[in-house]
Short mmCIF file of C-alpha atoms and ligand atoms in Angstrom, two decimals:
data_model
loop_
_atom_site.label_atom_id
_atom_site.label_comp_id
_atom_site.label_asym_id
_atom_site.label_seq_id
_atom_site.Cartn_x
_atom_site.Cartn_y
_atom_site.Cartn_z
CA MET A 45 106.60 134.09 82.09
CA GLN A 46 104.23 132.11 84.30
CA ASN A 47 103.45 133.41 87.79
CA ILE A 48 102.60 130.84 90.45
CA ASP A 49 101.39 132.50 93.61
CA THR A 50 98.82 130.22 95.20
CA ILE A 51 98.79 127.18 97.41
CA TYR A 52 95.84 124.89 98.09
CA ILE A 53 94.46 124.73 101.62
CA ASN A 54 91.03 123.54 102.74
CA GLY A 55 89.73 123.32 99.19
CA ARG A 56 90.72 126.90 98.32
CA PHE A 57 93.50 128.52 96.35
CA GLU A 58 95.23 131.02 98.63
CA THR A 59 98.14 133.42 98.53
CA PRO A 60 100.93 131.97 100.68
CA HIS A 61 102.08 133.68 103.86
CA GLY A 62 105.62 132.95 102.61
CA THR A 63 107.08 135.73 100.50
CA GLU A 64 110.21 134.14 98.99
CA LEU A 65 110.20 134.18 95.20
CA MET A 66 111.98 131.48 93.23
CA THR A 67 112.66 131.56 89.50
CA LEU A 68 112.31 128.37 87.48
CA ILE A 69 114.48 127.97 84.40
CA ASP A 70 113.43 126.04 81.29
CA PRO A 71 116.04 123.24 81.05
CA VAL A 72 115.87 123.18 77.23
CA THR A 73 116.23 126.91 76.49
CA GLU A 74 117.90 128.00 79.78
CA GLN A 75 115.47 130.95 79.80
CA GLU A 76 113.40 132.05 82.80
CA ALA A 77 110.08 130.21 82.64
CA ALA A 78 108.20 130.90 85.86
CA ARG A 79 108.30 132.73 89.14
CA VAL A 80 106.98 130.90 92.20
CA ARG A 81 105.97 132.37 95.52
CA LEU A 82 107.01 129.74 98.05
CA ALA A 83 105.02 128.72 101.09
CA ASP A 84 106.63 128.81 104.54
CA GLU A 85 106.17 127.18 107.97
CA VAL A 86 103.04 129.25 108.71
CA ASP A 87 101.43 127.92 105.53
CA ALA A 88 102.51 124.39 106.45
CA ARG A 89 100.86 124.72 109.87
CA ARG A 90 97.64 126.03 108.31
CA ALA A 91 97.57 123.11 105.89
CA ILE A 92 98.10 120.66 108.76
CA ALA A 93 95.27 122.28 110.77
CA ALA A 94 92.94 121.97 107.75
CA ALA A 95 93.87 118.31 107.26
CA LYS A 96 93.38 117.61 110.96
CA ALA A 97 89.92 119.20 110.99
CA ALA A 98 89.00 117.30 107.82
CA TYR A 99 90.20 114.03 109.35
CA GLN A 100 87.82 114.53 112.25
CA ALA A 101 84.95 115.71 110.06
CA LEU A 102 85.34 112.85 107.56
CA SER A 103 86.03 110.01 109.98
CA GLY A 104 82.50 108.68 109.44
CA ALA A 105 82.84 108.49 105.64
CA THR A 106 81.94 105.05 104.34
CA ARG A 107 84.05 102.82 102.15
CA GLU A 108 81.68 103.61 99.26
CA GLU A 109 82.15 107.36 99.72
CA ARG A 110 85.93 106.99 99.66
CA MET A 111 85.69 104.80 96.58
CA ALA A 112 83.60 107.51 94.92
CA TRP A 113 86.22 110.16 95.77
CA LEU A 114 88.95 107.98 94.28
CA GLN A 115 86.85 107.39 91.18
CA ARG A 116 86.36 111.15 90.70
CA LEU A 117 90.09 111.77 91.13
CA HIS A 118 90.80 109.05 88.60
CA GLU A 119 88.39 110.60 86.10
CA VAL A 120 89.68 114.18 86.35
CA VAL A 121 93.34 113.17 86.13
CA ALA A 122 92.73 110.70 83.27
CA ALA A 123 90.80 113.37 81.34
CA ALA A 124 93.78 115.74 81.63
CA GLU A 125 96.44 113.35 80.33
CA ASP A 126 97.39 115.58 77.38
CA GLU A 127 97.68 118.73 79.48
CA LEU A 128 99.70 116.95 82.16
CA THR A 129 102.04 115.41 79.59
CA ALA A 130 102.63 118.77 77.90
CA GLN A 131 103.42 120.51 81.18
CA MET A 132 105.82 117.79 82.30
CA ILE A 133 107.70 118.07 79.02
CA GLU A 134 107.76 121.86 79.23
CA GLU A 135 108.82 122.27 82.84
CA TYR A 136 111.03 119.28 83.38
CA GLY A 137 112.17 118.31 79.90
CA GLY A 138 110.95 114.74 80.38
CA PRO A 139 110.86 113.05 76.94
CA VAL A 140 107.29 112.49 75.77
CA ARG A 141 107.86 108.72 75.78
CA PHE A 142 108.41 108.98 79.56
CA SER A 143 106.10 111.90 80.38
CA ARG A 144 102.92 110.41 78.91
CA PRO A 145 103.17 107.11 80.82
CA THR A 146 103.88 109.12 83.99
CA ALA A 147 100.66 111.10 83.54
CA ARG A 148 98.76 107.89 82.75
CA ARG A 149 100.16 106.11 85.79
CA ALA A 150 99.16 109.04 87.99
CA ALA A 151 95.53 108.60 86.95
CA ALA A 152 95.73 104.82 87.24
CA SER A 153 96.93 105.01 90.84
CA PHE A 154 93.52 106.32 91.95
CA ALA A 155 91.77 103.49 90.09
CA SER A 156 93.99 100.83 91.63
CA ALA A 157 93.59 102.30 95.15
CA ARG A 158 89.83 102.22 94.60
CA ALA A 159 89.97 98.55 93.58
CA LEU A 160 92.11 97.74 96.60
CA LEU A 161 89.71 99.54 98.94
CA ALA A 162 86.74 97.67 97.46
CA ASP A 163 88.12 94.33 98.68
CA TYR A 164 90.19 95.20 101.73
CA GLN A 165 89.24 93.54 105.03
CA PHE A 166 89.60 96.23 107.68
CA GLU A 167 88.66 93.72 110.39
CA ARG A 168 89.84 90.18 110.82
CA GLN A 169 89.91 87.55 113.53
CA ILE A 170 93.39 86.54 114.74
CA ALA A 171 93.04 83.68 117.27
CA SER A 172 90.89 85.20 120.07
CA ALA A 173 91.50 88.80 119.02
CA ARG A 174 89.47 90.98 116.72
CA VAL A 175 91.99 93.06 114.78
CA ARG A 176 90.91 96.35 113.24
CA MET A 177 93.07 98.28 110.81
CA GLU A 178 92.66 101.97 111.59
CA PRO A 179 93.74 105.06 109.65
CA LEU A 180 96.65 107.07 111.01
CA GLY A 181 95.29 110.63 110.80
CA VAL A 182 97.13 113.30 108.86
CA ALA A 183 99.70 111.96 106.38
CA GLY A 184 102.55 114.22 105.24
CA LEU A 185 103.53 113.42 101.65
CA ILE A 186 106.87 114.81 100.45
CA THR A 187 107.83 114.21 96.82
CA PRO A 188 110.77 114.79 94.42
CA TRP A 189 110.91 116.45 91.01
CA ASN A 190 111.62 113.50 88.76
CA ALA A 191 108.04 112.23 88.33
CA ASN A 192 105.95 114.81 90.17
CA TYR A 193 102.43 113.62 89.25
CA GLY A 194 103.17 109.96 89.77
CA PHE A 195 104.45 110.37 93.32
CA ILE A 196 101.77 112.85 94.42
CA CYS A 197 98.90 110.78 93.04
CA SER A 198 100.11 107.38 94.24
CA LYS A 199 100.72 108.61 97.80
CA LEU A 200 97.46 110.60 97.89
CA SER A 201 95.43 107.66 96.60
CA MET A 202 96.68 105.46 99.44
CA ALA A 203 96.10 108.14 102.10
CA ILE A 204 92.50 108.63 100.96
CA ALA A 205 91.80 104.90 100.65
CA SER A 206 93.10 104.35 104.19
CA GLY A 207 90.83 107.01 105.70
CA SER A 208 93.58 109.53 106.38
CA THR A 209 93.80 113.09 105.13
CA ALA A 210 96.89 114.58 103.51
CA VAL A 211 99.25 117.52 103.45
CA ILE A 212 101.45 117.41 100.37
CA LYS A 213 104.79 119.12 99.81
CA PRO A 214 105.93 118.58 96.24
CA SER A 215 109.40 119.58 95.10
CA GLU A 216 109.78 123.31 94.62
CA LEU A 217 111.45 122.45 91.29
CA SER A 218 108.16 121.04 89.95
CA ALA A 219 105.99 124.03 90.87
CA ARG A 220 104.51 124.37 87.39
CA GLN A 221 103.49 120.71 87.19
CA THR A 222 102.10 120.94 90.72
CA ALA A 223 100.10 124.08 89.91
CA LEU A 224 98.46 122.29 86.98
CA LEU A 225 97.87 119.06 88.89
CA THR A 226 96.31 121.00 91.79
CA ARG A 227 93.82 122.68 89.45
CA ILE A 228 92.95 119.27 88.01
CA LEU A 229 92.55 117.57 91.41
CA ASP A 230 90.34 120.48 92.51
CA ARG A 231 87.94 119.59 89.66
CA ALA A 232 87.05 116.42 91.56
CA ASP A 233 85.26 118.66 94.07
CA LEU A 234 86.20 116.62 97.14
CA PRO A 235 85.54 117.64 100.77
CA PRO A 236 87.68 120.62 101.81
CA GLY A 237 90.84 119.75 103.72
CA LEU A 238 90.93 116.12 102.53
CA PHE A 239 94.15 117.04 100.73
CA ASN A 240 96.17 120.24 100.90
CA ILE A 241 99.10 121.14 98.65
CA VAL A 242 101.82 123.48 99.84
CA THR A 243 104.78 124.10 97.55
CA GLY A 244 107.76 125.41 99.48
CA ARG A 245 111.27 124.48 100.41
CA GLY A 246 112.17 121.22 102.09
CA ASP A 247 113.91 122.82 105.04
CA THR A 248 110.85 124.99 105.80
CA VAL A 249 107.59 123.29 104.75
CA GLY A 250 109.05 119.74 104.66
CA ALA A 251 110.73 120.18 108.04
CA GLU A 252 107.52 121.55 109.57
CA PHE A 253 105.56 118.49 108.36
CA THR A 254 108.30 116.27 109.81
CA ARG A 255 108.29 117.77 113.30
CA HIS A 256 104.61 118.74 113.71
CA PRO A 257 102.80 116.67 116.36
CA ASP A 258 99.56 116.59 114.34
CA VAL A 259 101.18 114.76 111.43
CA ALA A 260 101.06 111.02 112.09
CA LYS A 261 103.06 109.76 109.13
CA ILE A 262 105.54 110.94 106.55
CA SER A 263 105.71 109.24 103.18
CA PHE A 264 108.83 110.57 101.50
CA THR A 265 110.39 109.95 98.11
CA GLY A 266 113.74 111.58 97.47
CA SER A 267 117.42 111.35 98.23
CA THR A 268 118.93 109.15 100.91
CA ALA A 269 120.53 112.20 102.60
CA VAL A 270 117.18 113.95 103.06
CA GLY A 271 115.54 110.64 104.02
CA LYS A 272 117.94 110.36 106.95
CA THR A 273 117.16 113.95 108.04
CA ILE A 274 113.44 113.14 107.94
CA MET A 275 113.88 109.94 109.92
CA ARG A 276 115.78 111.80 112.63
CA GLY A 277 113.26 114.67 112.63
CA ALA A 278 110.29 112.29 112.82
CA ALA A 279 111.66 110.45 115.87
CA ASP A 280 110.58 113.06 118.43
CA THR A 281 106.90 112.57 117.60
CA MET A 282 107.39 108.88 116.73
CA LYS A 283 105.87 109.34 113.30
CA ARG A 284 105.43 106.40 111.01
CA VAL A 285 107.82 106.88 108.09
CA THR A 286 107.97 105.38 104.63
CA LEU A 287 111.13 106.33 102.81
CA GLU A 288 111.72 105.71 99.10
CA LEU A 289 115.31 106.73 98.49
CA GLY A 290 118.18 106.46 96.06
CA GLY A 291 119.81 103.53 94.32
CA LYS A 292 122.86 102.25 92.46
CA SER A 293 121.21 99.28 90.90
CA PRO A 294 123.13 96.41 89.25
CA THR A 295 122.28 94.83 85.92
CA ILE A 296 123.81 91.35 85.84
CA LEU A 297 124.45 89.74 82.48
CA LEU A 298 125.13 86.09 83.24
CA ASP A 299 127.60 84.32 80.98
CA ASP A 300 124.89 82.30 79.20
CA ALA A 301 122.79 85.36 78.29
CA ASP A 302 122.15 86.39 74.70
CA PHE A 303 123.85 89.79 74.92
CA ALA A 304 122.31 91.06 71.69
CA LYS A 305 118.85 90.53 73.20
CA ALA A 306 119.72 91.68 76.73
CA MET A 307 121.66 94.85 75.90
CA PRO A 308 118.73 97.00 74.70
CA PHE A 309 117.06 96.29 78.06
CA ALA A 310 120.27 97.06 79.96
CA ALA A 311 120.74 100.33 78.06
CA ALA A 312 117.11 101.34 78.62
CA ALA A 313 117.37 100.47 82.33
CA ALA A 314 120.40 102.74 82.65
CA THR A 315 118.85 105.72 80.89
CA MET A 316 115.14 105.72 81.77
CA ASN A 317 113.84 109.21 82.56
CA SER A 318 117.07 110.61 81.05
CA GLY A 319 118.96 108.72 83.77
CA GLN A 320 117.11 110.67 86.47
CA ALA A 321 115.43 107.56 87.87
CA CYS A 322 115.88 106.01 91.29
CA LEU A 323 115.61 102.52 89.83
CA ALA A 324 118.07 103.06 86.97
CA GLY A 325 120.43 100.11 86.39
CA THR A 326 123.67 102.08 86.48
CA ARG A 327 126.19 99.28 87.12
CA LEU A 328 126.43 96.75 84.32
CA LEU A 329 128.09 93.53 85.54
CA VAL A 330 129.58 91.51 82.69
CA PRO A 331 131.59 88.25 82.61
CA ARG A 332 135.23 89.13 81.93
CA ALA A 333 135.45 86.49 79.17
CA ARG A 334 132.78 88.37 77.14
CA ILE A 335 133.72 91.95 78.00
CA ASP A 336 134.66 93.07 74.46
CA GLU A 337 131.36 91.86 73.05
CA ALA A 338 129.49 93.63 75.90
CA HIS A 339 131.40 96.88 75.37
CA ALA A 340 130.64 96.93 71.65
CA LEU A 341 126.91 96.30 72.17
CA ILE A 342 126.39 98.78 75.01
CA VAL A 343 128.29 101.51 73.16
CA ALA A 344 126.19 100.91 70.05
CA ALA A 345 123.01 101.14 72.15
CA PHE A 346 124.08 104.38 73.87
CA GLU A 347 125.21 105.95 70.60
CA SER A 348 121.83 105.17 69.03
CA PHE A 349 119.95 107.22 71.65
CA ARG A 350 118.61 110.52 70.43
CA VAL A 351 119.35 113.36 72.86
CA GLY A 352 117.46 116.62 72.50
CA ASP A 353 113.94 118.02 72.11
CA PRO A 354 111.78 116.22 74.67
CA ARG A 355 108.67 116.81 72.53
CA ASP A 356 110.08 114.61 69.75
CA PRO A 357 108.74 111.05 70.14
CA GLU A 358 112.11 109.75 68.89
CA THR A 359 113.98 111.48 71.73
CA HIS A 360 115.24 109.08 74.33
CA ILE A 361 117.19 111.46 76.58
CA GLY A 362 116.11 114.99 77.51
CA PRO A 363 117.94 117.60 79.56
CA MET A 364 118.88 117.37 83.23
CA VAL A 365 116.34 119.16 85.41
CA THR A 366 118.51 122.10 86.48
CA ARG A 367 121.97 123.57 85.94
CA THR A 368 122.93 122.18 89.36
CA GLN A 369 121.98 118.68 88.28
CA TYR A 370 123.83 119.14 84.97
CA GLU A 371 126.98 120.26 86.84
CA ARG A 372 126.67 117.35 89.24
CA VAL A 373 126.57 114.82 86.40
CA GLN A 374 129.51 116.55 84.70
CA ALA A 375 131.50 116.36 87.94
CA TYR A 376 130.89 112.59 88.13
CA ILE A 377 132.01 112.14 84.51
CA ARG A 378 135.25 114.02 85.31
CA LYS A 379 135.64 111.94 88.47
CA GLY A 380 135.34 108.72 86.46
CA LEU A 381 138.16 109.89 84.19
CA GLU A 382 140.33 110.97 87.15
CA GLU A 383 139.85 107.62 88.84
CA GLY A 384 141.05 105.79 85.75
CA ALA A 385 137.87 104.38 84.25
CA GLN A 386 137.96 103.92 80.47
CA LEU A 387 135.65 106.27 78.58
CA LEU A 388 133.85 104.12 75.97
CA THR A 389 131.43 106.76 74.69
CA GLY A 390 130.13 110.18 75.75
CA GLY A 391 132.23 112.19 78.18
CA PRO A 392 132.25 115.74 79.51
CA GLY A 393 130.22 118.60 78.04
CA ARG A 394 127.00 118.98 76.10
CA PRO A 395 126.37 116.95 72.92
CA GLU A 396 127.88 118.91 70.00
CA HIS A 397 124.62 119.17 68.03
CA LEU A 398 122.84 121.09 70.81
CA GLY A 399 123.48 124.80 71.32
CA ALA A 400 121.74 125.26 74.66
CA GLY A 401 120.08 123.30 77.45
CA TYR A 402 121.17 121.10 80.32
CA PHE A 403 121.87 118.11 78.07
CA VAL A 404 124.64 115.64 78.87
CA LYS A 405 126.24 113.07 76.62
CA PRO A 406 125.04 109.51 77.23
CA THR A 407 128.20 108.13 78.75
CA VAL A 408 129.59 104.63 79.26
CA PHE A 409 132.68 103.86 81.31
CA GLY A 410 134.51 100.52 81.01
CA MET A 411 137.14 99.02 83.32
CA VAL A 412 135.24 100.34 86.31
CA ARG A 413 136.07 98.90 89.71
CA ASN A 414 133.22 98.65 92.15
CA ASP A 415 135.07 100.83 94.66
CA MET A 416 135.28 103.81 92.29
CA THR A 417 133.09 106.81 93.08
CA ILE A 418 131.10 106.40 89.84
CA ALA A 419 130.19 102.84 90.89
CA ARG A 420 129.26 103.75 94.45
CA GLU A 421 127.35 107.04 94.27
CA GLU A 422 124.03 107.79 92.62
CA ILE A 423 124.76 110.07 89.63
CA PHE A 424 121.17 110.63 88.44
CA GLY A 425 122.10 111.12 84.80
CA PRO A 426 122.69 108.87 81.75
CA VAL A 427 126.05 107.52 82.91
CA LEU A 428 126.73 103.79 83.04
CA SER A 429 129.63 101.90 84.65
CA VAL A 430 130.61 98.52 83.16
CA ILE A 431 132.22 96.24 85.74
CA ALA A 432 133.82 92.89 84.88
CA TYR A 433 133.39 89.78 87.03
CA GLU A 434 134.99 86.31 86.96
CA ASP A 435 132.14 84.02 87.96
CA GLU A 436 128.58 83.98 89.21
CA GLU A 437 129.61 84.22 92.87
CA GLU A 438 131.61 87.35 92.19
CA ALA A 439 128.74 88.85 90.18
CA ILE A 440 126.37 88.39 93.13
CA ALA A 441 128.95 89.75 95.59
CA LEU A 442 129.54 92.85 93.44
CA ALA A 443 125.81 93.40 92.94
CA ASN A 444 125.31 93.38 96.71
CA ASP A 445 128.42 95.43 97.47
CA THR A 446 126.60 98.77 97.71
CA VAL A 447 124.88 100.73 100.48
CA TYR A 448 121.76 100.74 98.29
CA GLY A 449 119.24 98.02 97.53
CA LEU A 450 116.38 99.43 95.50
CA HIS A 451 116.43 97.44 92.30
CA ALA A 452 118.34 94.88 90.23
CA TYR A 453 118.15 93.34 86.77
CA VAL A 454 119.28 89.81 85.88
CA PHE A 455 119.65 88.34 82.37
CA SER A 456 120.35 84.68 81.59
CA GLY A 457 119.58 82.12 78.89
CA ASP A 458 118.40 79.84 81.69
CA VAL A 459 115.46 81.31 83.57
CA ALA A 460 115.87 78.92 86.51
CA ARG A 461 119.43 80.15 86.95
CA ALA A 462 118.32 83.80 86.64
CA ASN A 463 115.74 83.14 89.37
CA ARG A 464 118.35 81.58 91.64
CA VAL A 465 120.61 84.61 91.22
CA ALA A 466 117.69 87.03 91.67
CA ARG A 467 116.84 85.45 95.03
CA ARG A 468 120.32 86.25 96.29
CA ILE A 469 120.27 89.94 95.37
CA GLN A 470 119.56 92.33 98.24
CA ALA A 471 117.07 94.61 96.53
CA GLY A 472 113.39 95.47 96.83
CA ARG A 473 112.69 94.53 93.21
CA VAL A 474 114.48 92.35 90.70
CA PHE A 475 113.55 92.26 87.01
CA ILE A 476 114.39 89.02 85.24
CA ASN A 477 115.08 88.95 81.48
CA GLY A 478 113.15 92.14 80.71
CA LEU A 479 111.67 95.42 81.96
CA TYR A 480 108.24 95.32 83.59
CA ASP A 481 105.59 97.41 85.26
CA GLU A 482 103.53 95.96 88.08
CA PRO A 483 101.84 98.69 90.11
CA LEU A 484 100.39 96.22 92.61
CA ALA A 485 103.76 94.70 93.58
CA PRO A 486 105.56 96.25 96.56
CA PHE A 487 108.08 98.94 95.69
CA GLY A 488 110.87 100.06 97.99
CA GLY A 489 114.39 99.49 99.07
CA PHE A 490 116.63 97.28 101.14
CA LYS A 491 119.46 98.93 103.11
CA GLN A 492 119.90 102.67 102.51
CA SER A 493 117.41 102.70 99.63
CA GLY A 494 114.66 103.18 102.13
CA LEU A 495 112.24 101.93 104.68
CA GLY A 496 108.86 100.33 104.10
CA ARG A 497 107.09 99.73 100.81
CA GLU A 498 104.69 101.55 98.54
CA PHE A 499 102.00 100.27 96.12
CA GLY A 500 99.47 97.51 96.45
CA ILE A 501 98.58 95.92 99.74
CA PHE A 502 102.07 96.40 101.24
CA GLY A 503 101.95 100.12 100.52
CA PHE A 504 98.37 100.44 101.73
CA GLU A 505 99.05 98.88 105.10
CA THR A 506 101.77 101.45 105.85
CA TYR A 507 98.88 103.94 106.16
CA LEU A 508 97.06 101.77 108.69
CA GLU A 509 97.62 100.88 112.33
CA PRO A 510 96.43 97.50 113.67
CA LYS A 511 94.36 97.60 116.85
CA ALA A 512 93.66 94.32 118.68
CA LEU A 513 90.38 94.05 120.59
CA LEU A 514 90.33 91.21 123.11
CA GLY A 515 87.12 90.13 124.78
CA TYR A 516 85.32 91.42 121.71
CA GLU A 517 82.30 89.19 122.32
CA GLN A 518 82.55 89.04 126.11
CA SER A 519 79.52 90.37 127.99
CA LEU A 520 79.54 90.99 131.73
P1 NAD B 764 115.59 115.55 97.52
O1 NAD B 764 115.82 114.56 98.60
O2 NAD B 764 116.54 116.66 97.35
O3 NAD B 764 114.16 116.22 97.68
C1 NAD B 764 112.96 115.45 97.77
C2 NAD B 764 111.90 116.27 98.48
O4 NAD B 764 112.31 116.48 99.84
C3 NAD B 764 111.68 117.67 97.89
O5 NAD B 764 110.31 117.98 97.95
C4 NAD B 764 112.49 118.55 98.83
O6 NAD B 764 112.04 119.89 98.86
C5 NAD B 764 112.23 117.85 100.16
N1 NAD B 764 113.19 118.16 101.22
C6 NAD B 764 114.47 118.61 101.10
N2 NAD B 764 115.01 118.81 102.32
C7 NAD B 764 114.07 118.46 103.23
C8 NAD B 764 114.04 118.44 104.66
N3 NAD B 764 115.08 118.82 105.39
N4 NAD B 764 112.91 118.02 105.27
C9 NAD B 764 111.84 117.61 104.56
N5 NAD B 764 111.81 117.63 103.20
C10 NAD B 764 112.92 118.04 102.54
O7 NAD B 764 115.45 114.68 96.19
P2 NAD B 764 115.26 115.20 94.72
O8 NAD B 764 116.55 115.80 94.29
O9 NAD B 764 114.00 115.98 94.61
O10 NAD B 764 115.02 113.82 93.94
C11 NAD B 764 116.05 112.98 93.55
C12 NAD B 764 116.29 111.87 94.55
O11 NAD B 764 115.09 111.16 94.78
C13 NAD B 764 117.27 110.83 94.07
O12 NAD B 764 118.17 110.49 95.09
C14 NAD B 764 116.40 109.63 93.74
O13 NAD B 764 117.03 108.40 93.78
C15 NAD B 764 115.33 109.76 94.73
N6 NAD B 764 114.13 109.07 94.26
C16 NAD B 764 113.76 107.90 94.86
C17 NAD B 764 112.66 107.20 94.39
C18 NAD B 764 112.21 105.91 95.03
O14 NAD B 764 111.05 105.56 94.83
N7 NAD B 764 113.03 105.20 95.76
C19 NAD B 764 111.95 107.68 93.30
C20 NAD B 764 112.36 108.87 92.71
C21 NAD B 764 113.45 109.55 93.20
#
């Protein structure tokens, strides 16, 4: 069993002041896999002090120096892609087809932040004012368990590019991935205190970051419930907050779409990262006149997915991260049945061919009404609700009838029509006739899916504060 008993402060691995021990369970075997000594508020305060001192010490660093730091981070993370992938599969059960791109994207985020920094205009003239974009100071980065490396690296890359320093609180459920990533980031040999990594609980370390007066910004990815707690907690010190929260994203099949072509995309959108994805398309909106055809195709797609060993390249769906998450998904499946949805495939329990592990059956419900619990709440597992609509207006109304607004997917035989519909969806991103990856496009949510944006120029500027200088060229 692995023992994790260090945190990373001021460029050194240290034993935490916190003494709580947490056991991590392997989601495939259900055996104990690691014991983690969790950091506490004292550790959080020490990390913040180190980041504050580093911010002052490094404030004179040039653009070229920061670009060199980002380049080194890119190189060390890229060189460790195999190790990172293996650890993500082992700790989290992420299928290799998802885990490898996550590790790759983590490395790429440093390269794209470096490219952004190379061209960014920190000063510009706006009418008579000289406007300077200034770094915020210490950024608190709080991340979830469902793509540990990706979130840590993308937030850290932006903090460093902006001129800030960082304190990072990854999910306690990803402690093994974080321990490996920390060792890898340390290989870049960056100035001490530039980034500090403190694995502990949210209500101790995360709450301390949120209330501490020396933290200028929180960038949080996680659940909407915790996002609201952070927003309230950050108000006292008027922190800048970026919140990337949950979703209940619609996939709209318009009545002129080729369902045979669209359905593999719709099924993949619903089940990416074993369904544990904020942007999963978990409500499939289908024209009532073509509902039987849609049911047959989506069931066939779900039944073709291999569930099981995440190391197998053919595996599409791995286990849920913890027993709690498994139970939560099971409870939603039972709720769907109680509320009268029609079970088309899947259902309660573990797939029959698997003897252990937090695996759930890929599940599709038909005859779902948009006011049912399974259509309103984020399940975070491979469970899809098919909802029938009469016409395009109703499809758009149903798509928007949710407290969330992170993502949407639209499929049509007529791309101009798909674009028209996409423009009317209240969501931070809409994919049209396919699944895409554009790391420079803004990412984030409308409504209760969050606040602010990450990635590219929109994400970068959330780490900067504009300062207007008037009379810039005025001598007395
Ligand atoms: P979570 O909200 O339970 O935890 C996220 C992080 O917040 C963890 O590090 C946790 O320890 C910390 N935390 C918990 N309580 C806290 C508190 N009081 N103060 C400060 N920090 C606290 O989320 P999770 O279960 O780790 O992840 C799943 C959720 O994340 C889902 O709702 C999913 O939709 C969301 N998510 C959103 C995005 C996005 O980009 N929009 C991406 C991935 C996941």
